[in-house]
Short mmCIF file of C-alpha atoms in Angstrom, two decimals:
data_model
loop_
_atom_site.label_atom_id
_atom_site.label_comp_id
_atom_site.label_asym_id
_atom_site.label_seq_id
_atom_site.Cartn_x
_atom_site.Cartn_y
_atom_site.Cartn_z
CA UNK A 823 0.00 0.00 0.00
CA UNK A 824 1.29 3.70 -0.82
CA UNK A 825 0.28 7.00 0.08
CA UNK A 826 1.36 10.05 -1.78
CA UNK A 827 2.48 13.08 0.38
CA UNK A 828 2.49 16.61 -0.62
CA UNK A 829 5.92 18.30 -0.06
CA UNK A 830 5.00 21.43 -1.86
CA UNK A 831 8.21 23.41 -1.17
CA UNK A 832 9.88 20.81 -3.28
CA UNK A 833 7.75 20.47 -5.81
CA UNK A 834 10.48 22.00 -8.41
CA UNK A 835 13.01 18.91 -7.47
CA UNK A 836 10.70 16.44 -6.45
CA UNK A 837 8.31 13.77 -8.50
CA UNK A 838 6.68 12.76 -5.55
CA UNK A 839 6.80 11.65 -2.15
CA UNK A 840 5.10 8.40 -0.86
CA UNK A 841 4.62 6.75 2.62
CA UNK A 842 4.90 2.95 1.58
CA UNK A 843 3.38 -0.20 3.82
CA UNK A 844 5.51 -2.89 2.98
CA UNK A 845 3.42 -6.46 3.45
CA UNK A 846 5.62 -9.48 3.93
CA UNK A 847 2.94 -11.87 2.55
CA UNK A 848 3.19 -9.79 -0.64
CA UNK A 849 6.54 -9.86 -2.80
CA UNK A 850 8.44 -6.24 -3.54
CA UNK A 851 7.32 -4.85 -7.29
CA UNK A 852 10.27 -2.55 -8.25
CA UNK A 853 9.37 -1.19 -11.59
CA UNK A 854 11.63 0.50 -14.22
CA UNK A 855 11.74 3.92 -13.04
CA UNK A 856 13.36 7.42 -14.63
CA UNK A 857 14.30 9.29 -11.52
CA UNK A 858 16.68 8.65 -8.56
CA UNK A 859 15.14 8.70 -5.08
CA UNK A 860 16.38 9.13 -1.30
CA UNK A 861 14.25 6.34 0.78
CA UNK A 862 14.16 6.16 4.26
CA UNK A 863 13.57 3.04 5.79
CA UNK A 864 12.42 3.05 9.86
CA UNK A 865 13.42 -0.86 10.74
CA UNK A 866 12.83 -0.66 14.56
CA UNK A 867 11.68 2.16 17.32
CA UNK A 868 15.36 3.63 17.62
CA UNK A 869 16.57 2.32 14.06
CA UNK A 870 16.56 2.81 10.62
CA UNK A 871 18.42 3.64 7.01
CA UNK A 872 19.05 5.90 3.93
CA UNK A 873 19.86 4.67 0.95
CA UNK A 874 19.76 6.15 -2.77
CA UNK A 875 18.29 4.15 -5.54
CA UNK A 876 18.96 4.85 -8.54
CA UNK A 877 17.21 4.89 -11.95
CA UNK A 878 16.28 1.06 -12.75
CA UNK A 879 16.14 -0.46 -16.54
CA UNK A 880 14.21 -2.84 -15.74
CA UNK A 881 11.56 -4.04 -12.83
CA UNK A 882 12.87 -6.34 -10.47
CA UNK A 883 10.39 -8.73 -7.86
CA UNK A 884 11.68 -9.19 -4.18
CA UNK A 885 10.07 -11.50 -0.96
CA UNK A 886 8.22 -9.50 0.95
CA UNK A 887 8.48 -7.45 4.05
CA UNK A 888 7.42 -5.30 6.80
CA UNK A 889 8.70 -2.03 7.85
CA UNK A 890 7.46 0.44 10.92
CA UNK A 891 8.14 2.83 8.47
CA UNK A 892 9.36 3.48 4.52
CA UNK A 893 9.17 6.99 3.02
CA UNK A 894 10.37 7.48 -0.72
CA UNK A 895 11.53 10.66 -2.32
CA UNK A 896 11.84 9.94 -6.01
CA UNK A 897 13.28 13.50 -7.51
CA UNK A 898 12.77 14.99 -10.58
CA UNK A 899 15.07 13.68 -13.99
CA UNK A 900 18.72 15.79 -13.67
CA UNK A 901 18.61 16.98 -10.18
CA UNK A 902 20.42 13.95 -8.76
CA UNK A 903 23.79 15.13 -9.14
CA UNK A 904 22.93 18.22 -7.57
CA UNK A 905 21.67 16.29 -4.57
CA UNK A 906 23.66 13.53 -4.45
CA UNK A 907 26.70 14.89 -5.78
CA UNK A 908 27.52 11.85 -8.06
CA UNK A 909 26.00 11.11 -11.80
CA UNK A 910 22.81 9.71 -12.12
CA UNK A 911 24.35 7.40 -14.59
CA UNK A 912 26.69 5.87 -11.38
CA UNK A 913 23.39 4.94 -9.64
CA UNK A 914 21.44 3.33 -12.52
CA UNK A 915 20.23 0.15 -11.31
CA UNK A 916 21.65 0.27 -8.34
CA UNK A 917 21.02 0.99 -4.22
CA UNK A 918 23.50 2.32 -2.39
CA UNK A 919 23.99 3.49 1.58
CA UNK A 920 23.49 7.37 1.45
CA UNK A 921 26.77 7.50 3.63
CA UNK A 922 28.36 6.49 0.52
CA UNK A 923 27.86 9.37 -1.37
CA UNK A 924 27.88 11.86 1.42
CA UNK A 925 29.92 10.18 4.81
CA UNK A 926 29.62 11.56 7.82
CA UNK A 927 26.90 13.86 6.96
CA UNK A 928 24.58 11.20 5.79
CA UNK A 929 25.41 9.23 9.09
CA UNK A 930 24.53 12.40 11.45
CA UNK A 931 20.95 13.00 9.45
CA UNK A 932 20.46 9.01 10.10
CA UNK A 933 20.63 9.56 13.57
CA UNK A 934 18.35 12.44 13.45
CA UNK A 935 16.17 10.46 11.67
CA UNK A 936 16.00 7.66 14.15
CA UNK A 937 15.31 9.83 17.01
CA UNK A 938 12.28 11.60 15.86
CA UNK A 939 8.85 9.54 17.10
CA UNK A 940 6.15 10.87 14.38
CA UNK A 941 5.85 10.67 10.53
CA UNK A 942 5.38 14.59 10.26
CA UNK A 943 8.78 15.76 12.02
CA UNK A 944 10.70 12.55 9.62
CA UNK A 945 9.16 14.31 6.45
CA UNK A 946 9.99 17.40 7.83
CA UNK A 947 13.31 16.20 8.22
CA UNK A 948 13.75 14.94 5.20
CA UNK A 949 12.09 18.27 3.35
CA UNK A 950 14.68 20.11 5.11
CA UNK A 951 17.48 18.32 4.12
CA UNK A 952 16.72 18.04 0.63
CA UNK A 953 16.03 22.07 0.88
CA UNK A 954 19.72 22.15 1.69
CA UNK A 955 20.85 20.42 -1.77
CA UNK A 956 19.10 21.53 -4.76
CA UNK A 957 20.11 24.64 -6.89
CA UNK A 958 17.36 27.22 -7.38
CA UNK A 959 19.77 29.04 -9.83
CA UNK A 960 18.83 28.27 -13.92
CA UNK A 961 21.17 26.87 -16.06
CA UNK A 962 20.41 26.50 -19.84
CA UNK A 963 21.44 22.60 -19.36
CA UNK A 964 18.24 22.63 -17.10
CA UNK A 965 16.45 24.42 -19.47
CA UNK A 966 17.06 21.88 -22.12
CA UNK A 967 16.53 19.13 -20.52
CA UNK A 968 13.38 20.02 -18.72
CA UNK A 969 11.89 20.48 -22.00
CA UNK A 970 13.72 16.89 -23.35
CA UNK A 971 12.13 15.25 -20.41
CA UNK A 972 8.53 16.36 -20.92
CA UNK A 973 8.55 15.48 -24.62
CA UNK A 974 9.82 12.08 -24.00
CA UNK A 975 7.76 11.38 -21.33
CA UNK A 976 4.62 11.75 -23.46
CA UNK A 977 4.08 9.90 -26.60
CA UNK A 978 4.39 10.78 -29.96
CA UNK A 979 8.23 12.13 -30.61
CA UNK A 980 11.07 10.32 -31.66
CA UNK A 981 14.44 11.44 -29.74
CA UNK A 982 15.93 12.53 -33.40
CA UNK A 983 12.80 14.89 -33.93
CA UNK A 984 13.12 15.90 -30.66
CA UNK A 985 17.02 16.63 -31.39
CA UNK A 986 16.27 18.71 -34.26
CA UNK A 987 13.82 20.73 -32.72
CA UNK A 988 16.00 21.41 -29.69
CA UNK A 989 18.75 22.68 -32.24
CA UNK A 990 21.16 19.84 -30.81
CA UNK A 991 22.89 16.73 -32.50
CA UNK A 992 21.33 13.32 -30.79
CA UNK A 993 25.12 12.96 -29.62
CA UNK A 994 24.45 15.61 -27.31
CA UNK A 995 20.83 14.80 -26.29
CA UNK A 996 22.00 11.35 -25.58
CA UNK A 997 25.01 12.65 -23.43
CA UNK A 998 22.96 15.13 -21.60
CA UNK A 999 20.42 12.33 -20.40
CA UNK A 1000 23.33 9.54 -19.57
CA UNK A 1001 24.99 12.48 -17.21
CA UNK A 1002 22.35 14.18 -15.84
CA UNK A 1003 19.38 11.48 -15.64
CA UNK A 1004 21.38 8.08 -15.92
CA UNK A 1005 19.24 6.75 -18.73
CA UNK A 1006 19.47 7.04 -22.31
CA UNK A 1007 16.87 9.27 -24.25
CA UNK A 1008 15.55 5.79 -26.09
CA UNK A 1009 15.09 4.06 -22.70
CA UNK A 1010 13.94 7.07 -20.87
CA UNK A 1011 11.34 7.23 -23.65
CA UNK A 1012 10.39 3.52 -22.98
CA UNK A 1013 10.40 3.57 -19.61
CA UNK A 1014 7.55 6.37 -19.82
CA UNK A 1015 5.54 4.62 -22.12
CA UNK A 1016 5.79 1.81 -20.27
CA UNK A 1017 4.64 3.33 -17.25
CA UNK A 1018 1.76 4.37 -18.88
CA UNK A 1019 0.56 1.01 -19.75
CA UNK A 1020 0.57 0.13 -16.65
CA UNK A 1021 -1.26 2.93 -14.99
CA UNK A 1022 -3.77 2.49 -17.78
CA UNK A 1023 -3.85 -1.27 -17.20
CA UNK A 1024 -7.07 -2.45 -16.25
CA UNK A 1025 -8.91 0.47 -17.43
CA UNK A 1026 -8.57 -0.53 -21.27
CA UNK A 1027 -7.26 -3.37 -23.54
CA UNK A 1028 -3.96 -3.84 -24.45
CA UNK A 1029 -4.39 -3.13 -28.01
CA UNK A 1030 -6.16 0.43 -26.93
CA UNK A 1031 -3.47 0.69 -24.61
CA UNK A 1032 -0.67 0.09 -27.74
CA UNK A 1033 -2.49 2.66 -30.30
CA UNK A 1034 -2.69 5.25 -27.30
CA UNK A 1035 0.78 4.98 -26.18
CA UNK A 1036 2.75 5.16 -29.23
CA UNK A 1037 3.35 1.70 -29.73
CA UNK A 1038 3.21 0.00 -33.15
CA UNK A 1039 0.03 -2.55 -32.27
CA UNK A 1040 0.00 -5.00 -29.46
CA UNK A 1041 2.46 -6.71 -30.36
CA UNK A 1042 5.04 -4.49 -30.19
CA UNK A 1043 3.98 -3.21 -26.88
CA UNK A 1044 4.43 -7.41 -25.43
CA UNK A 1045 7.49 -7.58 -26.63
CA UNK A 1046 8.50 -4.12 -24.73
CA UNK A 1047 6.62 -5.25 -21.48
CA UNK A 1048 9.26 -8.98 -21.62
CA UNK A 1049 12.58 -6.70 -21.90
CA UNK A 1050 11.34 -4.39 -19.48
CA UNK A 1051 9.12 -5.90 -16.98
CA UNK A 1052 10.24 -9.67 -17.35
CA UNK A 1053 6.82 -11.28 -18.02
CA UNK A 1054 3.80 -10.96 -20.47
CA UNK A 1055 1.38 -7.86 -19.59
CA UNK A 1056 -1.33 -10.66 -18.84
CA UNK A 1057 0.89 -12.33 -16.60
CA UNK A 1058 1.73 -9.70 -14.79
CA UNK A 1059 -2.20 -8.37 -14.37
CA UNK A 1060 -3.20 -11.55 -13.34
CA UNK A 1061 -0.36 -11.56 -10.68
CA UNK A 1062 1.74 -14.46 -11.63
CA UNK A 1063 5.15 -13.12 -10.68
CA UNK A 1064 8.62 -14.08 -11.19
CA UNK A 1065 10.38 -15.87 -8.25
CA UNK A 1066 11.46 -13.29 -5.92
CA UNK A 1067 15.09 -12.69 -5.48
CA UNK A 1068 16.66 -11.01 -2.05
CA UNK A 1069 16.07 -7.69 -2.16
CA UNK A 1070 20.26 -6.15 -2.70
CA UNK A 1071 19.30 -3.52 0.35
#
């Protein structure tokens, strides 16, 4: 189970942030995601960890498992580096101890963390902390890649249209999103579309879903659900899962 929270002050940086209920009769549904987040995982009444996770290629199924507590900030495409300090494209499909990218510091807001009894004063927290990271100034890499983001993220343009209309070579376009966002433009595209099947799923048949989202026919988008999600979309609607592999945090 998830709840969204608003976190309006960081709405610039930040996708989203979600209070998750971890069940540990129900396996762990990772799936692919664009953006890097900061998760916060309470594991006792004096205890708990940060860890970064970074943009995944593909979904990945873990056993289940229960938590006091598990809020995810997942930020916005390109403002890892800013918060993190290290590529995006360093993280991709991978979760790593917060204290790894920022020591001591990380280590001290841990503790913090641990201390505080109520879900409002960890969020706030949290909020704070990130407040302390991202860059208000505009740079035209920003610029450029805010407007990259929201054209790939819907469907319709192909990244070499997209190139030419930004007045860049797909060299650049491509380099841009491997620094800033740690995906490529084509799987950052895919990954979108993708998660728009699935938030559609249910709602509307697959072939619908295929003509809507800019796939070829249904086919096409079957084939993309296999490399991405590692089953069949009926499959996966009808909940038969891979086997669960331990979780890597």
């Amino acid at each position: 189970m998830e709840t969204k929270i608003p976190m309006p002050t960081l709405r610039p940086w930040i996708a989203d942030v979600t209070l998750m209920r971890p069940d540990r009769h129900l396996p762990l549904v990772h799936l692919p995601d664009v953006t890097t987040a900061l998760v916060y995982r309470r594991t006792g009444p004096r205890g708990g960890d940060l860890h970064v996770v970074g943009p995944r290629s593909r979904a990945s199924y873990h056993p289940g498992k229960e938590l006091p507590m598990c809020i995810r900030a997942r930020l916005r495409p390109g403002a890892a580096r800013s918060v993190f300090g290290a590529p995006a494209g360093e993280l991709r499909d991978r979760a790593v101890p917060l204290a790894e990218l920022w020591g001591e510091r990380a280590a001290r807001l841990e503790q913090r963390l641990n201390e505080l009894t109520g879900l409002d004063s960890v969020l706030r927290g949290i909020e704070d902390t990130l407040l302390t990271c991202v860059h208000r100034d505009a740079d035209p890499r920003d610029l450029l890649l805010r407007e990259a983001v929201a054209s790939l993220s819907a469907p319709g343009e192909r990244v070499a249209a997209l190139a030419r209309r930004l007045s860049v070579s797909e060299r650049h376009l491509r380099d841009l999103f491997t620094g800033q966002v740690g995906l490529t433009p084509k799987r950052f595209a895919r990954i979108q579309r993708l998660r728009t099947v699935l938030a559609g799923a249910g709602s509307a048949q697959w072939a619908a879903l295929a003509v809507d989202t800019g796939y070829y026919d249904q086919s096409h988008l079957t084939a993309d659900f296999r490399t991405l999600m590692g089953l069949s979309p009926t499959a996966f609607h009808a909940g038969r899962l891979p086997t669960p592999t331990p979780c890597p945090t």
